[in-house]
PDB file of C-alpha atoms and ligand atoms in Angstrom:
ATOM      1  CA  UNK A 248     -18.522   4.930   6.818  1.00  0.00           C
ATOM      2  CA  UNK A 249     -19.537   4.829  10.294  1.00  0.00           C
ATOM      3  CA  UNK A 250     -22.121   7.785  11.459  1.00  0.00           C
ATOM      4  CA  UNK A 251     -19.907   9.494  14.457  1.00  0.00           C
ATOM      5  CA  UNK A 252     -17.189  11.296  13.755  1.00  0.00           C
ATOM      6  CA  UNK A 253     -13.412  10.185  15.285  1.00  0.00           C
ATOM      7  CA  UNK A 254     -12.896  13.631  15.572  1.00  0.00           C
ATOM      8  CA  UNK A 255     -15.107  16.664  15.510  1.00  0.00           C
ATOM      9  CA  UNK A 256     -14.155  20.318  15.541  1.00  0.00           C
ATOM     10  CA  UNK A 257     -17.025  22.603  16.652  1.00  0.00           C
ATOM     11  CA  UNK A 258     -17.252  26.501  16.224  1.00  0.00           C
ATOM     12  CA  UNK A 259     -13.962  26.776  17.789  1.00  0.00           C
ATOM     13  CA  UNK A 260     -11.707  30.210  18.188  1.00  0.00           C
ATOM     14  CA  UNK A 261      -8.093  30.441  18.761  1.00  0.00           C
ATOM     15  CA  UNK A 262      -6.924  33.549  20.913  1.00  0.00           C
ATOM     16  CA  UNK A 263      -3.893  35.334  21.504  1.00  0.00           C
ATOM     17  CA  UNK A 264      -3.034  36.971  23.943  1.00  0.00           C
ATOM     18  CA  UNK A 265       0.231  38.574  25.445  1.00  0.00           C
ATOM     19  CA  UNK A 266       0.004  41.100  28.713  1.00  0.00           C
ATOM     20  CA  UNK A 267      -2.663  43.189  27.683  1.00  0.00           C
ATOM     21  CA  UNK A 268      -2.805  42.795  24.147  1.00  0.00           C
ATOM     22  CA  UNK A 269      -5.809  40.244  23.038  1.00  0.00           C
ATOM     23  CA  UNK A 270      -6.657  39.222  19.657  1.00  0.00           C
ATOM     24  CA  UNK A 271      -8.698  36.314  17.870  1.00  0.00           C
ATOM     25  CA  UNK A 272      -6.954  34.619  15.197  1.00  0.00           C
ATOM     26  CA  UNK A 273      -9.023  32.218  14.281  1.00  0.00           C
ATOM     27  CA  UNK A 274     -13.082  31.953  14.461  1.00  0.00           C
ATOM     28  CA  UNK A 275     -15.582  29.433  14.090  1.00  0.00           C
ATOM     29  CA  UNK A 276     -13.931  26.585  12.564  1.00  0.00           C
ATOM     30  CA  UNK A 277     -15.886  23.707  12.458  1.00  0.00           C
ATOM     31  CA  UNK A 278     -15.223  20.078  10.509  1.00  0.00           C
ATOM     32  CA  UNK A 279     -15.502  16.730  11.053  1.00  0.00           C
ATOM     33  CA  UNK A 280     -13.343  13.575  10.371  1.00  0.00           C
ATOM     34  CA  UNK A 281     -14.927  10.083  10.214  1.00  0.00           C
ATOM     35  CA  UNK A 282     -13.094   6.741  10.765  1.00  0.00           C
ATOM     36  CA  UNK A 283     -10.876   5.815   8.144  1.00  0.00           C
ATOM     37  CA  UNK A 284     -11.092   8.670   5.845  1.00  0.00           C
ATOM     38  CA  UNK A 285      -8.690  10.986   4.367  1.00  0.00           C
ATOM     39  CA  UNK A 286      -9.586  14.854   4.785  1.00  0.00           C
ATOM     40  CA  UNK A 287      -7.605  17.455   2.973  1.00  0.00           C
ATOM     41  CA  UNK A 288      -7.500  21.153   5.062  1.00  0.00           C
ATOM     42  CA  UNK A 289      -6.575  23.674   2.414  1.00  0.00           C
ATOM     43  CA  UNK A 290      -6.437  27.374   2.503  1.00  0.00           C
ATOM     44  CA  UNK A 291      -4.403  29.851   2.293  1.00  0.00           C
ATOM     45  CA  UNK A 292      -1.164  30.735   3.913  1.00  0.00           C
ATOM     46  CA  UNK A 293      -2.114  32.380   7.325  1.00  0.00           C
ATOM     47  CA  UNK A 294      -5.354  31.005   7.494  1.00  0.00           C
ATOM     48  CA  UNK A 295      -4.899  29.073  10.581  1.00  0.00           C
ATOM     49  CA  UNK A 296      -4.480  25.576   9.227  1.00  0.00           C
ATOM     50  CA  UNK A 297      -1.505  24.989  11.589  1.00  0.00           C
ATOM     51  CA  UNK A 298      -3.013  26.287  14.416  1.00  0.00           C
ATOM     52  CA  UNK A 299      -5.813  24.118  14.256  1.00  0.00           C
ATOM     53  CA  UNK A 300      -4.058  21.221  14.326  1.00  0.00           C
ATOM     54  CA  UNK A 301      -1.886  22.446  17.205  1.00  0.00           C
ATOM     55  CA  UNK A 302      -5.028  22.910  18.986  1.00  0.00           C
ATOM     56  CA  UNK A 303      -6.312  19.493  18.233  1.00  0.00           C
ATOM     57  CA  UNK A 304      -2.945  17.462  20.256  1.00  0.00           C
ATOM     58  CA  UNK A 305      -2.790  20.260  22.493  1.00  0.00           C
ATOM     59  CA  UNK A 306       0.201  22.648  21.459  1.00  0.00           C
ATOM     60  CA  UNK A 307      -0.420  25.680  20.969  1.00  0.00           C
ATOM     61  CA  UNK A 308       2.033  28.260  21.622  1.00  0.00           C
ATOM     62  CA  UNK A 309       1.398  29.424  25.296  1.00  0.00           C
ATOM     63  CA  UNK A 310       0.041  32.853  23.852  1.00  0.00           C
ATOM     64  CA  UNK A 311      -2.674  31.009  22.318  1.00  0.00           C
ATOM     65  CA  UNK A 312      -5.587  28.999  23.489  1.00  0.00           C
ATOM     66  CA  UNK A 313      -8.886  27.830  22.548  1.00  0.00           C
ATOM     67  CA  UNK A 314     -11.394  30.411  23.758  1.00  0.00           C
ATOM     68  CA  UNK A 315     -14.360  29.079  21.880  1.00  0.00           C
ATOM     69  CA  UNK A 316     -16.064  25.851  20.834  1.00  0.00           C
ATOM     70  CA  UNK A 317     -15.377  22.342  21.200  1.00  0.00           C
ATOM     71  CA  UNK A 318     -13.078  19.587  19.917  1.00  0.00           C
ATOM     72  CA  UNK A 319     -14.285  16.110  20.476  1.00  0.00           C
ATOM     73  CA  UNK A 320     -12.235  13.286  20.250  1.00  0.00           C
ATOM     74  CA  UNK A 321     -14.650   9.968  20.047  1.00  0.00           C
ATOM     75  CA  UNK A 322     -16.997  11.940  21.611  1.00  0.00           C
ATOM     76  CA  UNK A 323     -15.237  13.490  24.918  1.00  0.00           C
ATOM     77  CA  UNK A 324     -14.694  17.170  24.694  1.00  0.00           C
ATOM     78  CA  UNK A 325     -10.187  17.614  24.628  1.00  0.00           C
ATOM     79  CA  UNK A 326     -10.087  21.192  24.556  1.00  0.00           C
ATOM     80  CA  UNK A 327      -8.937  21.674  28.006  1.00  0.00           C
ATOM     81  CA  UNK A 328      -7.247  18.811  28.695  1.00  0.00           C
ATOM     82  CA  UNK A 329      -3.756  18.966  30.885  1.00  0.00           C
ATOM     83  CA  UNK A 330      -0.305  18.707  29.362  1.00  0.00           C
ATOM     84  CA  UNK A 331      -0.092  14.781  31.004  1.00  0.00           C
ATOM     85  CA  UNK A 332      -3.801  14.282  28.710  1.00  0.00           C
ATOM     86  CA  UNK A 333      -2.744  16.106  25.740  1.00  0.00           C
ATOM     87  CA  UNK A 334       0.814  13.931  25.787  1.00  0.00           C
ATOM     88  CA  UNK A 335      -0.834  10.664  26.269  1.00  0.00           C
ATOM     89  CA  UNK A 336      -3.190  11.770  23.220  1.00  0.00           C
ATOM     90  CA  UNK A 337      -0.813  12.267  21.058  1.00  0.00           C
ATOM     91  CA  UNK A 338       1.069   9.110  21.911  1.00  0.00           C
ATOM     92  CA  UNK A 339      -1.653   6.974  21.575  1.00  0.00           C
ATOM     93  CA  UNK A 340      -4.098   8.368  19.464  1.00  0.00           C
ATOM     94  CA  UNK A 341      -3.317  11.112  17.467  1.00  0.00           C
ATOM     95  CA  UNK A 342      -0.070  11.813  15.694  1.00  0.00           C
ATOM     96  CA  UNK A 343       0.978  15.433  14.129  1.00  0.00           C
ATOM     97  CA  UNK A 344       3.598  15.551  11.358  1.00  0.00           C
ATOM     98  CA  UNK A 345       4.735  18.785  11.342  1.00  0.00           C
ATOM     99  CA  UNK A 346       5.408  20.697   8.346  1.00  0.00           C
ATOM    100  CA  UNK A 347       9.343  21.224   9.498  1.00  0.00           C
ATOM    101  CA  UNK A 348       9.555  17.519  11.285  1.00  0.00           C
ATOM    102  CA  UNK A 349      12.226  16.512   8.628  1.00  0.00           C
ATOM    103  CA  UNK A 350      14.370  18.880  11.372  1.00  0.00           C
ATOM    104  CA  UNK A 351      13.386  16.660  14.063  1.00  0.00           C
ATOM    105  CA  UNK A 352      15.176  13.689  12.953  1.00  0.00           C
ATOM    106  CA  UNK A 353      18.761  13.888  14.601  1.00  0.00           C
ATOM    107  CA  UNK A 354      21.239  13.966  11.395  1.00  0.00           C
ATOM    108  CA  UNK A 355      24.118  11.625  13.228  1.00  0.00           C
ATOM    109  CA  UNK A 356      22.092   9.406  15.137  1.00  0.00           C
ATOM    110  CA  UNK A 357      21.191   5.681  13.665  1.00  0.00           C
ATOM    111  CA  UNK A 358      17.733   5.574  12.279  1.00  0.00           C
ATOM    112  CA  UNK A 359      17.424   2.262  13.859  1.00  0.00           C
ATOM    113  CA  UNK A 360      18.246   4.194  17.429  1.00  0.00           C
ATOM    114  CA  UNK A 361      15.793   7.204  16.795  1.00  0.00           C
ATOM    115  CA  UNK A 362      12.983   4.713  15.489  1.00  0.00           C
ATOM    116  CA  UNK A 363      13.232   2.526  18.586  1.00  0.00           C
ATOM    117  CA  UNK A 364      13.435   5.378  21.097  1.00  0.00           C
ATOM    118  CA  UNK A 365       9.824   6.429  19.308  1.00  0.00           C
ATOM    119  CA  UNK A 366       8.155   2.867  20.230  1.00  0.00           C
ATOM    120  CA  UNK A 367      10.064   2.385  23.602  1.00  0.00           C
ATOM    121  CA  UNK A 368       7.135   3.040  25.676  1.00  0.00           C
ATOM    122  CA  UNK A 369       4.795   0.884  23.794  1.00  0.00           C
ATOM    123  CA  UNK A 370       4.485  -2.847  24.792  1.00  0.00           C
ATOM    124  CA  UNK A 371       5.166  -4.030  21.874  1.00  0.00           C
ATOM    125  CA  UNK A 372       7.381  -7.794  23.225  1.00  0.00           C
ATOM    126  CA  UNK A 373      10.784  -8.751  22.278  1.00  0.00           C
ATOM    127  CA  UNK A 374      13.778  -6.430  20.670  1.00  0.00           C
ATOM    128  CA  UNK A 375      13.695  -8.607  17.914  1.00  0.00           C
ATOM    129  CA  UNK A 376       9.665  -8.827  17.636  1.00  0.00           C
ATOM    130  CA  UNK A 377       9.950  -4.916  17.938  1.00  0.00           C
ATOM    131  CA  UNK A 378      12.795  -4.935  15.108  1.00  0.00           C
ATOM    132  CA  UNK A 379      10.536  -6.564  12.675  1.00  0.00           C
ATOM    133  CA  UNK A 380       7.734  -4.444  13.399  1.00  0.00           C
ATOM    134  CA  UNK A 381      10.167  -1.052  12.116  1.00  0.00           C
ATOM    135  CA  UNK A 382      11.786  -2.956   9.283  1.00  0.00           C
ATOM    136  CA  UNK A 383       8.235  -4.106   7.990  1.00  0.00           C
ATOM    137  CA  UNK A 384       7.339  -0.709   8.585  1.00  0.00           C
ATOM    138  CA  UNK A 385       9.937   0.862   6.289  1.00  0.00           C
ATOM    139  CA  UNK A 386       8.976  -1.554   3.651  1.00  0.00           C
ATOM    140  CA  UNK A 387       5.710   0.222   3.610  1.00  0.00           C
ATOM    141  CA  UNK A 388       6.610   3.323   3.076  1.00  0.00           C
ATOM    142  CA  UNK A 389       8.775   1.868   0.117  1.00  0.00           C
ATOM    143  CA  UNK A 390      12.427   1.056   1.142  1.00  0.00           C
ATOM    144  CA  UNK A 391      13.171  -2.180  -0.189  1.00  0.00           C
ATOM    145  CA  UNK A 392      16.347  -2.718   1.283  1.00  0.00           C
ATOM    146  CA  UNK A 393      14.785  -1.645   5.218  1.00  0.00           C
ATOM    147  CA  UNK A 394      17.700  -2.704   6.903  1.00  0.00           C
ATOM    148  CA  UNK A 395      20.352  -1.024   5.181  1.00  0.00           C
ATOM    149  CA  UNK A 396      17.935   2.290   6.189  1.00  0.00           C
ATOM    150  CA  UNK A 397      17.592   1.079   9.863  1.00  0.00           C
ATOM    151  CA  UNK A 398      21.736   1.175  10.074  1.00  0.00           C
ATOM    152  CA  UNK A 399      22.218   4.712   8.320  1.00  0.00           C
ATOM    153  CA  UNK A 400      22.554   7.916   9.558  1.00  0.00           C
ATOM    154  CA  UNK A 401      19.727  10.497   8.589  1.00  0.00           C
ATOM    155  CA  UNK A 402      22.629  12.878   6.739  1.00  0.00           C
ATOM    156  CA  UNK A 403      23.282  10.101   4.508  1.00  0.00           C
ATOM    157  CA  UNK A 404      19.274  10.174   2.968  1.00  0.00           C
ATOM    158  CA  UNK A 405      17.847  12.653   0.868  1.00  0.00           C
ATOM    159  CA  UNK A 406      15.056  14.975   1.869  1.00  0.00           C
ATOM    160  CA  UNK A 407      12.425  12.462   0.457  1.00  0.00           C
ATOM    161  CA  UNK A 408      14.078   9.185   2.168  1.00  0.00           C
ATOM    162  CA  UNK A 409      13.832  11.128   5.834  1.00  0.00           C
ATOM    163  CA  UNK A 410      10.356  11.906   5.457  1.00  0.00           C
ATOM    164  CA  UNK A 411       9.678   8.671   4.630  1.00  0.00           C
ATOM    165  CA  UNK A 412      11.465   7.694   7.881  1.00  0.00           C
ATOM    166  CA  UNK A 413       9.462  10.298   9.604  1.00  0.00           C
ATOM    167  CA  UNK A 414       6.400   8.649   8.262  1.00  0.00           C
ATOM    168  CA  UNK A 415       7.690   5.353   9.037  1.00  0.00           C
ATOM    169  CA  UNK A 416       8.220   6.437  12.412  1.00  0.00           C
ATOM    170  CA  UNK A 417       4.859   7.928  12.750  1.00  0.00           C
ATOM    171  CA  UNK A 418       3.285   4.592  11.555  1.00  0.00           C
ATOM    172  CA  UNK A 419       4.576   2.698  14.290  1.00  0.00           C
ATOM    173  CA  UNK A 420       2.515   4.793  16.977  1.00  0.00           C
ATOM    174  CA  UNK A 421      -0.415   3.268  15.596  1.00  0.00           C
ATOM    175  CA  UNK A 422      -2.921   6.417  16.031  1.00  0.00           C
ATOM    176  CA  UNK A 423      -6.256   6.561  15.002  1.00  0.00           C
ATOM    177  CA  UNK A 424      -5.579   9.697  13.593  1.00  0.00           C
ATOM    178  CA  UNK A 425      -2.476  10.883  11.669  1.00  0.00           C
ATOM    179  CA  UNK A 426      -2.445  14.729  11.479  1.00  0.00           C
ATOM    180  CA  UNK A 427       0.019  15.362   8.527  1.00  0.00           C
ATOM    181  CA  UNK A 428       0.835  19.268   8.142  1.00  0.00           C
ATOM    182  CA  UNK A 429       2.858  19.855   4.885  1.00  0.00           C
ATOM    183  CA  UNK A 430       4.331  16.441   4.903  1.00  0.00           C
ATOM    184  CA  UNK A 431       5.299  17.305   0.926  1.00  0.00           C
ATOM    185  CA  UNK A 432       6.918  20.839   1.316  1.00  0.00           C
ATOM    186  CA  UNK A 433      10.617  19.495   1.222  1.00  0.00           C
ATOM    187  CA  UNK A 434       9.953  17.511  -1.820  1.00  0.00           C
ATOM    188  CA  UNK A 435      10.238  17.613  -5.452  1.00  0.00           C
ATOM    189  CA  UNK A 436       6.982  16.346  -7.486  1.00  0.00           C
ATOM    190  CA  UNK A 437       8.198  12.725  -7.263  1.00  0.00           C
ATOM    191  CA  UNK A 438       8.609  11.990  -3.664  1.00  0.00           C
ATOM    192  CA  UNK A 439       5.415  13.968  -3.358  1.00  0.00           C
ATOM    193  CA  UNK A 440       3.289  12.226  -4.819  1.00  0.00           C
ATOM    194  CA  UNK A 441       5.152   8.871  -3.503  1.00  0.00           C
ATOM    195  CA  UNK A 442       4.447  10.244   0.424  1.00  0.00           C
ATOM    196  CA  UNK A 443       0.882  11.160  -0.786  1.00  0.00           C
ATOM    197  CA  UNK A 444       0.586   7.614  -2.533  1.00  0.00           C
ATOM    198  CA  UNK A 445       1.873   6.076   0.588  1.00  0.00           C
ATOM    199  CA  UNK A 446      -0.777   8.380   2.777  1.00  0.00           C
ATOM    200  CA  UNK A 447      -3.930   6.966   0.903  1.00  0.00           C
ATOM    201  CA  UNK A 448      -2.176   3.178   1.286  1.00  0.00           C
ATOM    202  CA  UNK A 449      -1.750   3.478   4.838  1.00  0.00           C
ATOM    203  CA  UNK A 450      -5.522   4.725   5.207  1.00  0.00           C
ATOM    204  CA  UNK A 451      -6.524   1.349   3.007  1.00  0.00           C
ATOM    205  CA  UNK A 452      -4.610  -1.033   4.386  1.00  0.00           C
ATOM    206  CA  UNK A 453      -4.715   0.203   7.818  1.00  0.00           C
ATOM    207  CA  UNK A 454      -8.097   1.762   8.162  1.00  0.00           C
ATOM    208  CA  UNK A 455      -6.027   5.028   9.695  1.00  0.00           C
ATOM    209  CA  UNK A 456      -8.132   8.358   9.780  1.00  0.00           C
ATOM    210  CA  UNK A 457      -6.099  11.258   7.995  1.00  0.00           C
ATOM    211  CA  UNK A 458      -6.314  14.912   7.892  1.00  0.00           C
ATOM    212  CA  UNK A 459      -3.708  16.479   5.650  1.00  0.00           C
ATOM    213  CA  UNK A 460      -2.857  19.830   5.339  1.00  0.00           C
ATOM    214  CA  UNK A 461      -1.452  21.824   2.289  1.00  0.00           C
ATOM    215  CA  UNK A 462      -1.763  24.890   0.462  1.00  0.00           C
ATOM    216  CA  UNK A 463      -1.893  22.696  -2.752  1.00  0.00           C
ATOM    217  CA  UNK A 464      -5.249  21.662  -3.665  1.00  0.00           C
ATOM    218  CA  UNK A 465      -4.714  20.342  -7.001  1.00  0.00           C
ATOM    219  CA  UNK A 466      -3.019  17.328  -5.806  1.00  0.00           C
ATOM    220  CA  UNK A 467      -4.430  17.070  -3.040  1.00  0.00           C
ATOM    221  CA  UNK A 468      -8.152  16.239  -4.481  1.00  0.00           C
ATOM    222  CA  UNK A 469      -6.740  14.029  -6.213  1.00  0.00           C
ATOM    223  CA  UNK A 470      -5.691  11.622  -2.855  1.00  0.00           C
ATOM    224  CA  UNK A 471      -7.966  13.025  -0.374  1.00  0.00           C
ATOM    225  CA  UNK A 472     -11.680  11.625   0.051  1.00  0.00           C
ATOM    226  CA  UNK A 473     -12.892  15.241   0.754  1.00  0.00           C
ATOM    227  CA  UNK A 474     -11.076  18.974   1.306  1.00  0.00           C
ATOM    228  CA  UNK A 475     -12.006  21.202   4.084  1.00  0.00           C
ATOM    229  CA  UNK A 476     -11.355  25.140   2.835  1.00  0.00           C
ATOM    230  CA  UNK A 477      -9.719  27.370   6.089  1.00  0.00           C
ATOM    231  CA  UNK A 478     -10.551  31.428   5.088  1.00  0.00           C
ATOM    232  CA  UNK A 479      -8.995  33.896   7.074  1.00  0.00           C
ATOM    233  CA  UNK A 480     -11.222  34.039  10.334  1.00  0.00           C
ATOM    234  CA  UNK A 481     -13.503  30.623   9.560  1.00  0.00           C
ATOM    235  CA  UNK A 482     -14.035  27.262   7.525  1.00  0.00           C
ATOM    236  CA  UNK A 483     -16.074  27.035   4.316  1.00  0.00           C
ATOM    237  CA  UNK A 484     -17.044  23.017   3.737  1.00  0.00           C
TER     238      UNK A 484
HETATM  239  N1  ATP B 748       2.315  32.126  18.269  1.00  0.00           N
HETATM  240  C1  ATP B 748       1.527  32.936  17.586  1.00  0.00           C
HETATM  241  N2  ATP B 748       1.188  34.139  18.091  1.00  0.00           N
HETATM  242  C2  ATP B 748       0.376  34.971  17.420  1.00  0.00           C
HETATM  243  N3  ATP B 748      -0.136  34.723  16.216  1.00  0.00           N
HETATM  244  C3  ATP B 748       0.181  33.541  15.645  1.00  0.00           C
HETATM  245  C4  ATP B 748       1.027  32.598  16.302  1.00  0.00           C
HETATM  246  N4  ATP B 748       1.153  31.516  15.482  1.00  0.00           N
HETATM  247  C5  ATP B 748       0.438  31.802  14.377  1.00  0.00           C
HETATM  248  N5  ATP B 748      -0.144  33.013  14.472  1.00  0.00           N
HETATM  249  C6  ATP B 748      -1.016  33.652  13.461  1.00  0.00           C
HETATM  250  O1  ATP B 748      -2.127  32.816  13.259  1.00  0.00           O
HETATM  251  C7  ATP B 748      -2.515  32.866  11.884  1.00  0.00           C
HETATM  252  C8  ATP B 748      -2.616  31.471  11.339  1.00  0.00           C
HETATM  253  O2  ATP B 748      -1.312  30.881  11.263  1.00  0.00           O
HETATM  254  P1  ATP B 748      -1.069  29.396  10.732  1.00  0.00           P
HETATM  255  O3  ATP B 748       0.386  29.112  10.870  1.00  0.00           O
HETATM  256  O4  ATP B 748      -2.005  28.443  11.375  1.00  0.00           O
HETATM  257  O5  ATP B 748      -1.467  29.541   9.203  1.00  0.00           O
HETATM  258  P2  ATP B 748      -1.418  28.431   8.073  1.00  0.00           P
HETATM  259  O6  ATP B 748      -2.753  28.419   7.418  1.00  0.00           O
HETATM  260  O7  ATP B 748      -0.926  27.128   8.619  1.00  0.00           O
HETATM  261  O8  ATP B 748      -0.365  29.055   7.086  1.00  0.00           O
HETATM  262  P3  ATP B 748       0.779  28.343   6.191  1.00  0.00           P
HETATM  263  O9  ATP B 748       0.031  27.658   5.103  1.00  0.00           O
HETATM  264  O10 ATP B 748       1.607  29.479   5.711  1.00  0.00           O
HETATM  265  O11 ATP B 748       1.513  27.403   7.075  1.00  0.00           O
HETATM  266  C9  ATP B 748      -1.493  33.731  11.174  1.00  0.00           C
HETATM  267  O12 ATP B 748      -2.055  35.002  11.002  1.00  0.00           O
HETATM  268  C10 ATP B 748      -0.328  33.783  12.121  1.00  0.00           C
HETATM  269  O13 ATP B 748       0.343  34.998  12.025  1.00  0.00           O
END
């Protein structure tokens, strides 16, 4: 493991505020993630998991913001980056999977359409080189048959096959750092533990950096290298 951390969040607070009303709702968190690990975040519901990784790419609600501490990204404080910083962030270093993404895929538009729009501003050569690249991507996260997924319609796959896309889809951005928030909720205890399975692959094969979030902590020691605890108003290591 190399000594710096990819990612470092230090003593930061997360404030809301609306007209007059102000309020902290989350205090001194502090972790760190090194390259090419897999850290769980655990805690419990209304801790602030989600809002600390909405702080990390830089979307927040617009009630919120960081009023406290650092976040360092390779080293360079990104805590008050603009929106054009924050996007470019996102697109080329860190991805969030949100907890409700499975939404985000459009039900009656072609996988193959949605995945390509997600790689169209990456250089990545030819249509067919960047065809490949998706199919061999769905193989990995365990669709033998990748074309026949590339020409379907998201309605047509169950909950677990769509977040598999999602992940898919997530993959081919390449980040550094895949922020997955709840990426099992929608599942039943198979496809969970295939998506977590497939998590702790990608972080092998690829060297990726992960932070996953869940409430479950059983399961999640047993894929994660380490677990981060959020408490209501701080982090306990
Ligand atoms: N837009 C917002 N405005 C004000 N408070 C918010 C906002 N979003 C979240 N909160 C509050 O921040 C706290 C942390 O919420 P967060 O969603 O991060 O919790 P969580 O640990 O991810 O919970 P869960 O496991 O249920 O998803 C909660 O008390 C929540 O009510």
């Amino acid at each position: 493991m190399e000594k710096s951390p990819l990612l470092k969040v230090h003593h930061i607070e997360v404030s809301y505020r609306h007209r007059q009303q102000q309020k902290t709702i989350l205090q001194d968190v502090s972790f760190e993630l090194y390259p090419g690990e897999m850290v769980a975040m655990t805690g419990k519901s209304g801790a602030g998991k989600s809002i600390v990784s909405q702080a990390i790419v830089g979307l927040l609600d617009k009630e919120l913001s960081v009023t406290n501490g650092q976040i360092l990204f390779e080293g360079k404080n990104i805590v008050h980056f603009n929106e054009k910083q924050f996007e470019k962030l996102r697109r080329d270093h860190i991805a969030l999977m949100l907890q409700h993404s499975l939404n985000s895929l459009d039900p009656i538009r072609l996988v193959k359409k949605q995945m390509l729009e997600t790689v169209r501003h990456r250089k990545l050569g030819s249509n067919r080189k960047v065809e490949h690249f998706l199919l061999h991507l769905l193989n990995e996260v365990g669709f033998n048959e990748p074309d026949q997924i590339f020409q379907s319609y998201p309605f047509e796959l169950s909950g677990g096959m769509r977040q598999r896309v999602l992940l898919a889809m997530m993959l081919s951005l390449q980040p550094r750092v895949l922020i997955a928030d709840e990426p099992t909720t929608a599942l039943d205890a198979v496809n969970r533990d295939k998506v977590l399975e497939l998590l702790k692959k990608m972080k092998n094969n690829l060297g990726m950096t992960i932070l996953l979030i869940s409430h479950d902590e059983g399961s999640l020691k047993k894929y994660a290298d380490r677990v981060v605890h959020i408490e209501v108003g701080g982090v306990i290591l």
